Structures are given as structure tokens and as C-alpha cells.
Amino acid sequence: MVNLTSKKNINDRETNSTKQLKGFSTKSIHGHEFYDPELGLFKVPIYQTVVWEQFDKITGLPRKTSRETELKYSREENPTVYALEKVLAKLDDTEDALAFNCGMAAISTIYLSTLESGSTILISKEAYGVTQQLALNLGKYGVKTLFGGPNTEEIIDLIDDKVSLVVVETITNPLLKVIDVNEVIKVCKENNVKIVVDNTFATPILYRPVKNGAWLVLYSLTKYLSGHNDVIGGSVAGDKETIKVLWDWRKNLGTIMNPFEAYLVIRGLETLEVRFIKQCENALEIAEFLKDNPNVEEVYYPGLKDNAYHSIANKVFEHQLYGGVVSFKVKGGKESAFNFFKKIKVIKSTPSLGGVETLATYPILSASKSMPQSLKEELGITDNLIRLSVGLEDIEDLKEDIEQALKS
Ligand code: PLP
């Protein structure tokens, strides 16, 4: 059996020096463990190939990765993707991780591998609309969906041993409520219920769900972890056994990430910490700026001291940072919101988040579009609500752009 860590194999190498990585950025830069001693190469190449020679010429046995899976076909394993997975596992302090071709591929793989006819899935009321919609679609196979929340206590109230799977987001979207995930995990454990935490908005810099007892952590890598609005991807990290099961489902569903995307995410992760910290700082400044604007009705940002979720954030997050997304309601309803989107110049109107560009989103036509109408009304996701993913532009340029768009 060929271990991919073996120096004989050019496809996946590591040095002893990369095994003792401590700091977050050190892990995000060196955690792929790739090193080719023949070339002195420490950057992960793009292995743009489908096939590998299945039998190793030295041992005569099937070529295997260090997770004991065969390396022969890129729908199953690819060394560029595998190198990314090593970084992801380290950043969340988990045993293993898998990369998928988008966040929804990660979610659908978890759903299909975990749920069966008669299962009940409990999802946060303010979770990403497509995550909710997919669960509702599984109703045709006999899966029941419960919506709980949006606050911690209301999620916890619905957890009992009849629930098979709980899905929560650390910071909800679009109203940016912070969930006391540690409390939800505690109740899940008491009831023997599996919990998946979608940590896309918080990133492993603010919170590490599996380290705090969650079953799995999930990311849309499309957002902060790749960070440049040029990659679609997803990931799941957790214990070795579960990841093996998910690996098999990923192979059967065909939801693995492509090597080029994996390369871009590896590159994006190298600057995750500096990017995210700066985006959090910019977001706080924009939230405070919006609060003072006479054309703004309400600002939602957990970093504001008078925000209802500020104290939960301080309790749960590892740093006094509150994410890079700010939501606000404009005075004047839908017309004013549309006017804002029309007038912004530096900021672009589009549904995503987490990249270097500042993006303005209209939640009722994007993240919350597939959310049932009654839920939107109940949560206050209205037609004057705008969500900003604050990027890395100069803060004064962003303020000026927002000011002129709100004025007109
Ligand atoms: N989870 C959250 C919180 C999201 O915001 C999104 C997408 O916006 C997803 C999951 C799905 O990710 P993707 O678009 O990469 O499939």
C-alpha cells in the first residue's frame, strides 16, 4: 500500500516540519503539507487529471491516500483537493475534511447520507433559504422538516430524541442573529441528536463548532474561505469515521470539488485571517456609519453594543470580532431599496458575500427567496432590507458610496 505521505510518491508529500503547525495563519499557509523534495516545491500544484495509475510500481498494490482511500479517479480523490482538505481539517481542529463543488453539494451530501424515510430534520428558521428548500424537497422521500428559532431557545425547545438532524448557522442570514451554538450542541448531545453547524458567516476564526462538540462543520467555501468572489465550493469537516461515510456518498453523488477550484481555495485560505479581520473592522465602521444616517430605519450588526446579540457573540466567539456582513432597512420601502441598488457605484449589487469586493444584496430576492413567505413575514425580512458584505476597499470610499446612494 502506498501512503501518499511517502517520499516515493510525487503526488502528495509532507515534511515533518509541517506537522507541528500552531497559529491560524501558519496552518492556513502550510497546512496542506505538500512538499516535493525533487523540485523543492512547497506550493500545491493543480493536478488537472482524471486518472492515476491504480497499482503502485514499487509495492504492486493499489495506490492509497493517507486516509486509506484509493487514488485512481478524480471523482473520488485528487491530490490538489486532498491538500485543501488537510488545511480545512486543521483550521477547524477536526480529524478530516472533504471539499465539494459548492456549499449546497456539501449540504445535499450530508442530507442524503444521514436522512431516511421517517427522519425529522430541524433547521433554523433563518437558515439559508436553499438549505431549507432542499430539506422540504426531501419530503417526497418521507423526510419531515421542522423550522425552529430563529433564537437559540426556540431551537432548543424543539430538540428531542425524535429529531435525526439539527442544522444551524452560527450567524443567521440576513438579520445576523448570533446563535449560542454551544447551548444547542449541549441539548443535541443530551438527546443523542446529530448537529451540523453551517459556519460560513463566522469562519473558523470566530468559532470552531466541532471543537465545541458539534458533529460536523460546514462551509460554503464560495464565501470568506476562498474570499475573492471567483470560486464556487463547499466543505464538511468532522471525525474520521463520519468523513469516510460522507466520502463514499460524495463519490456516488459526484459532488467532489474540481482541482482548479481547490487550488484557488488553497490560495485564498493563505490570507483568510488578514482578510477576515479587516472585513470585520470595516463592517463595524460601516454599521456605525449607517446608524447615524437619517435615511436608515434600522441597522443589524452583532458588533454594535446595543444589538440584541452582542453579548451572545462575546460569549461564543473566540475574538471580539463580529463578522463582515451588515444588514439595514432603508426608510421609504422597496422604492428606496431599489434606488440604493441603482445608485451604488463602488459597491456591486449581487447575492454573494465574503469576497474582497463589497457587495449589496436584496435578501427577499436572493438568500431568502426560497424561504416560505410566512417565515419571511414572521422574521421581518422585508422589501426595504439590504445586506452588505463589506469588503476590503478603503473605508472612506465605501462610506461616500453609501452616503450618496442613500441620499438620492
Ligand atoms: N450556507 C450559507 C450560509 C450560504 O449563504 C450559502 C450560499 O449563499 C450556502 C450555504 C450555499 O453555498 P453555495 O452557494 O456555495 O452552494
Short mmCIF file of C-alpha atoms and ligand atoms in Angstrom, two decimals:
data_model
loop_
_atom_site.label_atom_id
_atom_site.label_comp_id
_atom_site.label_asym_id
_atom_site.label_seq_id
_atom_site.Cartn_x
_atom_site.Cartn_y
_atom_site.Cartn_z
CA MET A 1 0.00 0.00 0.00
CA VAL A 2 1.34 3.40 -0.93
CA ASN A 3 0.76 6.09 1.57
CA LEU A 4 0.51 9.50 -0.04
CA THR A 5 2.79 10.85 2.65
CA SER A 6 5.51 8.53 1.35
CA LYS A 7 8.51 10.29 -0.18
CA LYS A 8 8.33 7.78 -3.03
CA ASN A 9 5.15 9.30 -4.34
CA ILE A 10 5.25 12.67 -6.04
CA ASN A 11 1.51 13.13 -5.74
CA ASP A 12 1.33 14.03 -2.09
CA ARG A 13 4.26 14.76 0.17
CA GLU A 14 4.74 16.26 3.54
CA THR A 15 7.66 17.27 5.67
CA ASN A 16 7.96 16.62 9.36
CA SER A 17 8.26 20.35 9.89
CA THR A 18 4.68 20.93 8.70
CA LYS A 19 3.20 18.62 11.30
CA GLN A 20 3.58 21.00 14.22
CA LEU A 21 1.58 23.96 13.00
CA LYS A 22 0.07 26.10 15.74
CA GLY A 23 -1.06 29.56 14.68
CA PHE A 24 -4.14 30.03 12.49
CA SER A 25 -2.35 31.71 9.58
CA THR A 26 0.57 29.28 9.77
CA LYS A 27 -1.93 26.44 9.42
CA SER A 28 -3.76 28.17 6.61
CA ILE A 29 -0.50 28.74 4.69
CA HIS A 30 1.38 25.48 5.38
CA GLY A 31 -1.39 23.10 6.46
CA HIS A 32 -1.64 21.38 3.07
CA GLU A 33 1.62 19.58 3.99
CA PHE A 34 2.64 19.38 0.35
CA TYR A 35 6.34 19.18 -0.41
CA ASP A 36 8.12 17.74 -3.42
CA PRO A 37 11.79 17.26 -2.44
CA GLU A 38 12.92 16.60 -6.01
CA LEU A 39 11.79 20.05 -7.12
CA GLY A 40 11.93 21.80 -3.73
CA LEU A 41 8.29 22.62 -4.42
CA PHE A 42 6.18 23.79 -1.48
CA LYS A 43 3.23 25.23 -3.42
CA VAL A 44 0.39 22.83 -4.21
CA PRO A 45 0.16 22.22 -7.98
CA ILE A 46 -3.10 21.78 -9.88
CA TYR A 47 -3.36 18.09 -10.67
CA GLN A 48 -5.55 18.56 -13.71
CA THR A 49 -6.09 14.91 -14.45
CA VAL A 50 -8.87 12.40 -14.13
CA VAL A 51 -6.88 9.18 -13.90
CA TRP A 52 -3.94 7.82 -11.93
CA GLU A 53 -2.12 4.58 -12.39
CA GLN A 54 -4.02 2.46 -9.95
CA PHE A 55 -1.27 -0.02 -9.00
CA ASP A 56 1.94 1.27 -7.49
CA LYS A 57 5.03 0.04 -9.36
CA ILE A 58 7.05 -0.50 -6.17
CA THR A 59 4.53 -2.25 -3.95
CA GLY A 60 2.26 -3.67 -6.64
CA LEU A 61 -0.71 -2.65 -4.52
CA PRO A 62 -3.46 -0.06 -5.15
CA ARG A 63 -2.24 3.47 -4.59
CA LYS A 64 -3.82 4.93 -1.46
CA THR A 65 -4.09 8.26 0.29
CA SER A 66 -3.24 8.65 3.96
CA ARG A 67 -6.98 8.41 4.67
CA GLU A 68 -6.82 4.92 3.10
CA THR A 69 -8.88 5.76 0.04
CA GLU A 70 -7.69 4.73 -3.41
CA LEU A 71 -6.15 7.26 -5.76
CA LYS A 72 -7.24 6.30 -9.26
CA TYR A 73 -10.05 8.58 -10.46
CA SER A 74 -10.65 12.26 -9.71
CA ARG A 75 -14.36 11.88 -8.88
CA GLU A 76 -13.07 10.00 -5.82
CA GLU A 77 -9.71 11.59 -4.92
CA ASN A 78 -7.47 14.26 -6.37
CA PRO A 79 -4.25 15.38 -4.64
CA THR A 80 -4.96 19.11 -5.08
CA VAL A 81 -8.38 18.65 -3.47
CA TYR A 82 -6.87 16.42 -0.80
CA ALA A 83 -4.24 19.06 0.04
CA LEU A 84 -7.04 21.60 0.55
CA GLU A 85 -8.88 19.16 2.80
CA LYS A 86 -5.82 18.88 5.02
CA VAL A 87 -5.82 22.65 5.54
CA LEU A 88 -9.55 22.71 6.22
CA ALA A 89 -9.29 19.97 8.84
CA LYS A 90 -6.52 21.85 10.63
CA LEU A 91 -8.33 25.20 10.64
CA ASP A 92 -11.33 23.67 12.41
CA ASP A 93 -9.31 21.28 14.57
CA THR A 94 -11.04 18.22 13.13
CA GLU A 95 -9.74 14.80 12.16
CA ASP A 96 -10.61 15.09 8.48
CA ALA A 97 -12.46 17.22 5.92
CA LEU A 98 -13.96 16.93 2.44
CA ALA A 99 -14.27 19.53 -0.30
CA PHE A 100 -17.34 19.72 -2.53
CA ASN A 101 -18.19 21.51 -5.74
CA CYS A 102 -20.40 24.00 -3.86
CA GLY A 103 -21.86 24.60 -0.41
CA MET A 104 -25.16 23.03 -1.48
CA ALA A 105 -23.33 19.91 -2.69
CA ALA A 106 -21.90 19.59 0.83
CA ILE A 107 -25.35 20.06 2.35
CA SER A 108 -27.10 17.66 -0.03
CA THR A 109 -24.42 15.02 0.59
CA ILE A 110 -24.97 15.33 4.35
CA TYR A 111 -28.77 15.19 3.97
CA LEU A 112 -28.76 12.17 1.67
CA SER A 113 -26.27 10.22 3.74
CA THR A 114 -27.98 10.94 7.06
CA LEU A 115 -31.73 11.13 6.48
CA GLU A 116 -34.16 8.37 5.58
CA SER A 117 -37.90 7.96 5.34
CA GLY A 118 -39.38 8.91 8.71
CA SER A 119 -36.41 11.10 9.72
CA THR A 120 -37.01 14.59 11.08
CA ILE A 121 -34.66 17.44 10.32
CA LEU A 122 -34.73 20.58 12.43
CA ILE A 123 -33.49 23.72 10.66
CA SER A 124 -33.12 27.22 11.93
CA LYS A 125 -35.94 29.46 10.70
CA GLU A 126 -33.41 31.97 9.48
CA ALA A 127 -31.11 29.49 7.73
CA TYR A 128 -30.10 29.92 4.09
CA GLY A 129 -33.31 29.54 2.06
CA VAL A 130 -31.92 26.86 -0.26
CA THR A 131 -30.81 24.73 2.71
CA GLN A 132 -34.41 24.91 3.92
CA GLN A 133 -35.89 24.29 0.46
CA LEU A 134 -33.77 21.19 -0.14
CA ALA A 135 -34.94 19.72 3.18
CA LEU A 136 -38.55 20.43 2.24
CA ASN A 137 -37.96 18.75 -1.14
CA LEU A 138 -36.91 15.59 0.70
CA GLY A 139 -40.49 15.44 1.97
CA LYS A 140 -41.25 13.33 -1.10
CA TYR A 141 -38.97 10.62 0.35
CA GLY A 142 -40.70 10.78 3.74
CA VAL A 143 -38.36 13.25 5.49
CA LYS A 144 -40.10 15.71 7.80
CA THR A 145 -38.75 19.27 8.21
CA LEU A 146 -39.24 21.36 11.33
CA PHE A 147 -38.33 25.04 11.46
CA GLY A 148 -37.08 26.25 14.84
CA GLY A 149 -35.74 29.53 16.11
CA PRO A 150 -34.68 32.00 15.00
CA ASN A 151 -33.25 32.38 18.52
CA THR A 152 -31.29 29.80 20.49
CA GLU A 153 -34.05 28.98 23.00
CA GLU A 154 -36.65 28.43 20.28
CA ILE A 155 -34.32 25.99 18.50
CA ILE A 156 -33.53 24.14 21.71
CA ASP A 157 -37.24 23.84 22.56
CA LEU A 158 -37.80 21.60 19.53
CA ILE A 159 -34.88 19.21 20.10
CA ASP A 160 -35.85 15.77 21.32
CA ASP A 161 -34.89 12.19 20.51
CA LYS A 162 -37.33 12.14 17.56
CA VAL A 163 -35.14 14.62 15.68
CA SER A 164 -32.47 12.98 13.47
CA LEU A 165 -30.50 16.03 12.41
CA VAL A 166 -30.22 19.67 13.52
CA VAL A 167 -28.85 22.31 11.12
CA VAL A 168 -27.97 25.74 12.49
CA GLU A 169 -25.96 28.68 11.23
CA THR A 170 -23.64 30.40 13.72
CA ILE A 171 -24.70 33.83 12.41
CA THR A 172 -28.08 33.86 10.70
CA ASN A 173 -28.77 35.36 7.33
CA PRO A 174 -29.91 38.08 6.62
CA LEU A 175 -30.69 39.55 10.07
CA LEU A 176 -27.39 38.44 11.61
CA LYS A 177 -28.61 36.90 14.83
CA VAL A 178 -25.87 35.10 16.73
CA ILE A 179 -26.87 31.64 17.92
CA ASP A 180 -25.44 30.27 21.15
CA VAL A 181 -24.28 27.20 19.29
CA ASN A 182 -22.64 25.73 22.40
CA GLU A 183 -26.06 25.56 24.09
CA VAL A 184 -27.66 23.94 21.02
CA ILE A 185 -24.83 21.38 20.89
CA LYS A 186 -25.32 20.59 24.58
CA VAL A 187 -29.03 19.83 24.12
CA CYS A 188 -28.34 17.81 20.96
CA LYS A 189 -25.85 15.69 22.90
CA GLU A 190 -28.34 15.14 25.75
CA ASN A 191 -30.86 13.86 23.19
CA ASN A 192 -28.35 11.95 21.06
CA VAL A 193 -29.08 14.12 18.02
CA LYS A 194 -26.57 14.90 15.27
CA ILE A 195 -25.84 18.59 14.73
CA VAL A 196 -24.33 20.23 11.66
CA VAL A 197 -23.18 23.83 12.04
CA ASP A 198 -23.06 25.98 8.93
CA ASN A 199 -20.23 28.28 9.98
CA THR A 200 -19.97 30.18 6.68
CA PHE A 201 -20.57 33.66 8.14
CA ALA A 202 -18.41 33.16 11.26
CA THR A 203 -15.44 31.28 9.73
CA PRO A 204 -13.13 29.15 11.95
CA ILE A 205 -11.58 32.42 13.13
CA LEU A 206 -14.64 33.27 15.23
CA TYR A 207 -15.89 29.80 16.12
CA ARG A 208 -14.92 26.14 15.72
CA PRO A 209 -18.08 24.03 16.05
CA VAL A 210 -16.55 20.54 16.11
CA LYS A 211 -14.04 21.57 18.74
CA ASN A 212 -17.07 22.64 20.78
CA GLY A 213 -18.79 19.27 20.34
CA ALA A 214 -20.77 19.57 17.07
CA TRP A 215 -20.98 16.53 14.82
CA LEU A 216 -19.93 18.38 11.66
CA VAL A 217 -18.96 21.86 10.49
CA LEU A 218 -19.96 23.02 7.04
CA TYR A 219 -18.82 25.92 4.83
CA SER A 220 -19.80 27.47 1.61
CA LEU A 221 -16.16 27.92 0.51
CA THR A 222 -17.56 30.30 -2.07
CA LYS A 223 -17.56 32.94 0.66
CA TYR A 224 -14.79 34.01 3.10
CA LEU A 225 -12.62 30.90 2.87
CA SER A 226 -11.87 31.40 -0.83
CA GLY A 227 -12.51 35.11 -0.43
CA HIS A 228 -12.27 36.56 -3.95
CA ASN A 229 -15.71 36.01 -5.50
CA ASP A 230 -14.19 33.70 -8.10
CA VAL A 231 -14.75 30.19 -6.73
CA ILE A 232 -17.80 28.06 -6.01
CA GLY A 233 -17.11 25.42 -3.37
CA GLY A 234 -18.18 23.77 -0.15
CA SER A 235 -16.71 21.70 2.66
CA VAL A 236 -17.55 19.47 5.58
CA ALA A 237 -15.21 18.62 8.45
CA GLY A 238 -15.56 16.25 11.39
CA ASP A 239 -14.43 12.89 12.75
CA LYS A 240 -12.66 10.33 10.55
CA GLU A 241 -15.43 7.75 10.59
CA THR A 242 -18.16 10.17 9.52
CA ILE A 243 -15.93 11.67 6.85
CA LYS A 244 -15.36 8.17 5.43
CA VAL A 245 -19.11 7.66 5.14
CA LEU A 246 -19.52 11.08 3.51
CA TRP A 247 -16.58 10.33 1.20
CA ASP A 248 -18.46 7.32 -0.13
CA TRP A 249 -21.62 9.37 -0.69
CA ARG A 250 -19.59 12.11 -2.35
CA LYS A 251 -18.15 9.54 -4.73
CA ASN A 252 -21.61 8.16 -5.54
CA LEU A 253 -23.27 11.56 -5.88
CA GLY A 254 -20.36 13.06 -7.81
CA THR A 255 -20.12 16.13 -5.59
CA ILE A 256 -16.31 16.44 -5.25
CA MET A 257 -14.60 19.78 -5.94
CA ASN A 258 -12.54 20.27 -9.11
CA PRO A 259 -8.72 20.63 -8.78
CA PHE A 260 -8.59 24.17 -10.16
CA GLU A 261 -11.17 25.39 -7.65
CA ALA A 262 -9.28 23.57 -4.88
CA TYR A 263 -6.11 25.39 -5.92
CA LEU A 264 -7.90 28.73 -5.74
CA VAL A 265 -9.31 27.97 -2.29
CA ILE A 266 -5.85 26.90 -1.04
CA ARG A 267 -4.57 30.26 -2.29
CA GLY A 268 -7.46 32.17 -0.76
CA LEU A 269 -7.01 30.49 2.61
CA GLU A 270 -3.45 31.79 2.84
CA THR A 271 -4.82 35.28 3.50
CA LEU A 272 -8.04 34.33 5.32
CA GLU A 273 -7.03 35.69 8.70
CA VAL A 274 -5.84 39.11 7.49
CA ARG A 275 -8.76 39.48 5.11
CA PHE A 276 -11.42 38.48 7.63
CA ILE A 277 -10.11 40.64 10.46
CA LYS A 278 -10.02 43.68 8.18
CA GLN A 279 -13.50 42.91 6.83
CA CYS A 280 -14.86 42.67 10.40
CA GLU A 281 -13.25 46.02 11.26
CA ASN A 282 -14.65 47.64 8.12
CA ALA A 283 -18.09 46.13 8.80
CA LEU A 284 -18.20 47.61 12.31
CA GLU A 285 -17.29 51.01 10.94
CA ILE A 286 -19.96 50.78 8.24
CA ALA A 287 -22.59 49.63 10.78
CA GLU A 288 -21.84 52.64 12.99
CA PHE A 289 -21.91 54.93 9.97
CA LEU A 290 -25.29 53.57 8.84
CA LYS A 291 -26.73 54.06 12.33
CA ASP A 292 -26.15 57.80 12.02
CA ASN A 293 -27.72 58.10 8.58
CA PRO A 294 -31.18 59.76 8.62
CA ASN A 295 -32.36 57.62 5.66
CA VAL A 296 -31.76 54.37 7.54
CA GLU A 297 -34.57 52.85 9.61
CA GLU A 298 -32.61 50.10 11.40
CA VAL A 299 -29.14 48.51 11.39
CA TYR A 300 -28.49 44.84 12.16
CA TYR A 301 -24.93 44.00 13.20
CA PRO A 302 -23.89 41.98 16.27
CA GLY A 303 -20.83 44.17 16.74
CA LEU A 304 -22.97 47.15 17.75
CA LYS A 305 -23.09 47.41 21.53
CA ASP A 306 -26.87 47.87 21.59
CA ASN A 307 -27.51 44.89 19.28
CA ALA A 308 -29.54 42.15 20.99
CA TYR A 309 -26.94 39.51 20.01
CA HIS A 310 -23.81 41.40 21.06
CA SER A 311 -23.46 39.58 24.37
CA ILE A 312 -24.00 36.12 22.83
CA ALA A 313 -21.32 36.97 20.26
CA ASN A 314 -18.93 37.97 23.04
CA LYS A 315 -19.71 34.72 24.86
CA VAL A 316 -19.43 32.38 21.87
CA PHE A 317 -16.82 33.89 19.55
CA GLU A 318 -13.11 33.38 20.07
CA HIS A 319 -12.33 37.04 19.31
CA GLN A 320 -14.11 40.34 19.72
CA LEU A 321 -14.93 40.43 16.03
CA TYR A 322 -18.46 40.14 14.66
CA GLY A 323 -18.28 39.18 11.01
CA GLY A 324 -18.12 41.12 7.77
CA VAL A 325 -21.84 41.35 6.96
CA VAL A 326 -24.11 44.23 7.96
CA SER A 327 -27.83 44.45 7.20
CA PHE A 328 -30.04 47.53 7.30
CA LYS A 329 -33.51 48.72 6.44
CA VAL A 330 -33.91 51.89 4.42
CA LYS A 331 -36.68 54.40 5.03
CA GLY A 332 -39.13 54.63 2.12
CA GLY A 333 -39.69 50.91 1.46
CA LYS A 334 -38.96 48.95 -1.67
CA GLU A 335 -38.59 52.05 -3.83
CA SER A 336 -35.75 53.41 -1.69
CA ALA A 337 -34.08 49.99 -1.64
CA PHE A 338 -34.19 49.75 -5.44
CA ASN A 339 -32.88 53.30 -5.67
CA PHE A 340 -29.93 52.34 -3.45
CA PHE A 341 -29.05 49.43 -5.74
CA LYS A 342 -29.32 51.70 -8.76
CA LYS A 343 -27.07 54.42 -7.31
CA ILE A 344 -24.21 52.47 -5.75
CA LYS A 345 -21.00 52.74 -7.76
CA VAL A 346 -18.11 51.10 -5.89
CA ILE A 347 -20.39 48.57 -4.21
CA LYS A 348 -21.90 45.97 -6.52
CA SER A 349 -25.43 44.56 -6.25
CA THR A 350 -25.19 40.78 -6.21
CA PRO A 351 -26.20 37.93 -3.88
CA SER A 352 -22.91 36.55 -2.52
CA LEU A 353 -20.66 37.53 0.39
CA GLY A 354 -17.20 37.11 1.86
CA GLY A 355 -15.07 38.33 -1.06
CA VAL A 356 -12.74 41.31 -1.33
CA GLU A 357 -15.39 43.42 -3.11
CA THR A 358 -18.18 44.99 -1.10
CA LEU A 359 -21.49 43.54 -2.27
CA ALA A 360 -25.04 44.68 -1.64
CA THR A 361 -27.73 42.01 -1.61
CA TYR A 362 -31.50 42.21 -1.69
CA PRO A 363 -32.38 39.24 0.59
CA ILE A 364 -36.02 38.82 -0.46
CA LEU A 365 -34.78 38.14 -3.98
CA SER A 366 -31.68 36.10 -3.05
CA ALA A 367 -30.75 34.19 0.15
CA SER A 368 -34.33 34.30 1.50
CA LYS A 369 -36.08 33.97 -1.86
CA SER A 370 -36.89 30.29 -1.44
CA MET A 371 -37.91 30.76 2.20
CA PRO A 372 -41.65 30.26 2.73
CA GLN A 373 -43.45 33.67 2.59
CA SER A 374 -44.96 33.20 6.07
CA LEU A 375 -41.45 32.74 7.51
CA LYS A 376 -40.19 35.89 5.77
CA GLU A 377 -43.03 37.89 7.29
CA GLU A 378 -42.55 36.38 10.73
CA LEU A 379 -38.80 37.17 10.71
CA GLY A 380 -39.13 40.69 9.32
CA ILE A 381 -37.33 40.00 6.04
CA THR A 382 -38.99 42.91 4.30
CA ASP A 383 -38.70 44.67 0.95
CA ASN A 384 -36.65 47.54 2.41
CA LEU A 385 -33.95 45.22 3.79
CA ILE A 386 -30.46 45.39 2.28
CA ARG A 387 -27.48 43.20 3.22
CA LEU A 388 -23.92 44.41 2.77
CA SER A 389 -20.94 42.08 2.62
CA VAL A 390 -18.20 44.52 3.48
CA GLY A 391 -15.01 44.05 1.50
CA LEU A 392 -11.50 45.41 1.59
CA GLU A 393 -11.90 48.71 -0.25
CA ASP A 394 -10.86 51.93 1.50
CA ILE A 395 -13.44 52.68 4.13
CA GLU A 396 -13.89 56.33 3.14
CA ASP A 397 -14.74 55.31 -0.45
CA LEU A 398 -17.34 52.87 0.86
CA LYS A 399 -18.90 55.47 3.16
CA GLU A 400 -19.05 58.01 0.36
CA ASP A 401 -20.71 55.48 -1.95
CA ILE A 402 -23.30 54.51 0.66
CA GLU A 403 -23.99 58.12 1.60
CA GLN A 404 -24.68 59.24 -1.98
CA ALA A 405 -26.80 56.15 -2.75
CA LEU A 406 -28.94 56.70 0.37
CA LYS A 407 -29.29 60.44 -0.29
CA SER A 408 -30.68 60.08 -3.77
N1 PLP B 1 -24.69 28.26 3.50
C1 PLP B 1 -24.82 29.59 3.56
C2 PLP B 1 -24.87 30.28 4.88
C3 PLP B 1 -24.88 30.34 2.38
O1 PLP B 1 -25.01 31.67 2.45
C4 PLP B 1 -24.82 29.67 1.14
C5 PLP B 1 -24.89 30.41 -0.13
O2 PLP B 1 -25.10 31.60 -0.17
C6 PLP B 1 -24.71 28.28 1.13
C7 PLP B 1 -24.64 27.61 2.32
C8 PLP B 1 -24.64 27.53 -0.17
O3 PLP B 1 -23.38 27.67 -0.72
P1 PLP B 1 -23.06 27.61 -2.30
O4 PLP B 1 -23.66 28.81 -2.93
O5 PLP B 1 -21.56 27.60 -2.34
O6 PLP B 1 -23.66 26.36 -2.80
#
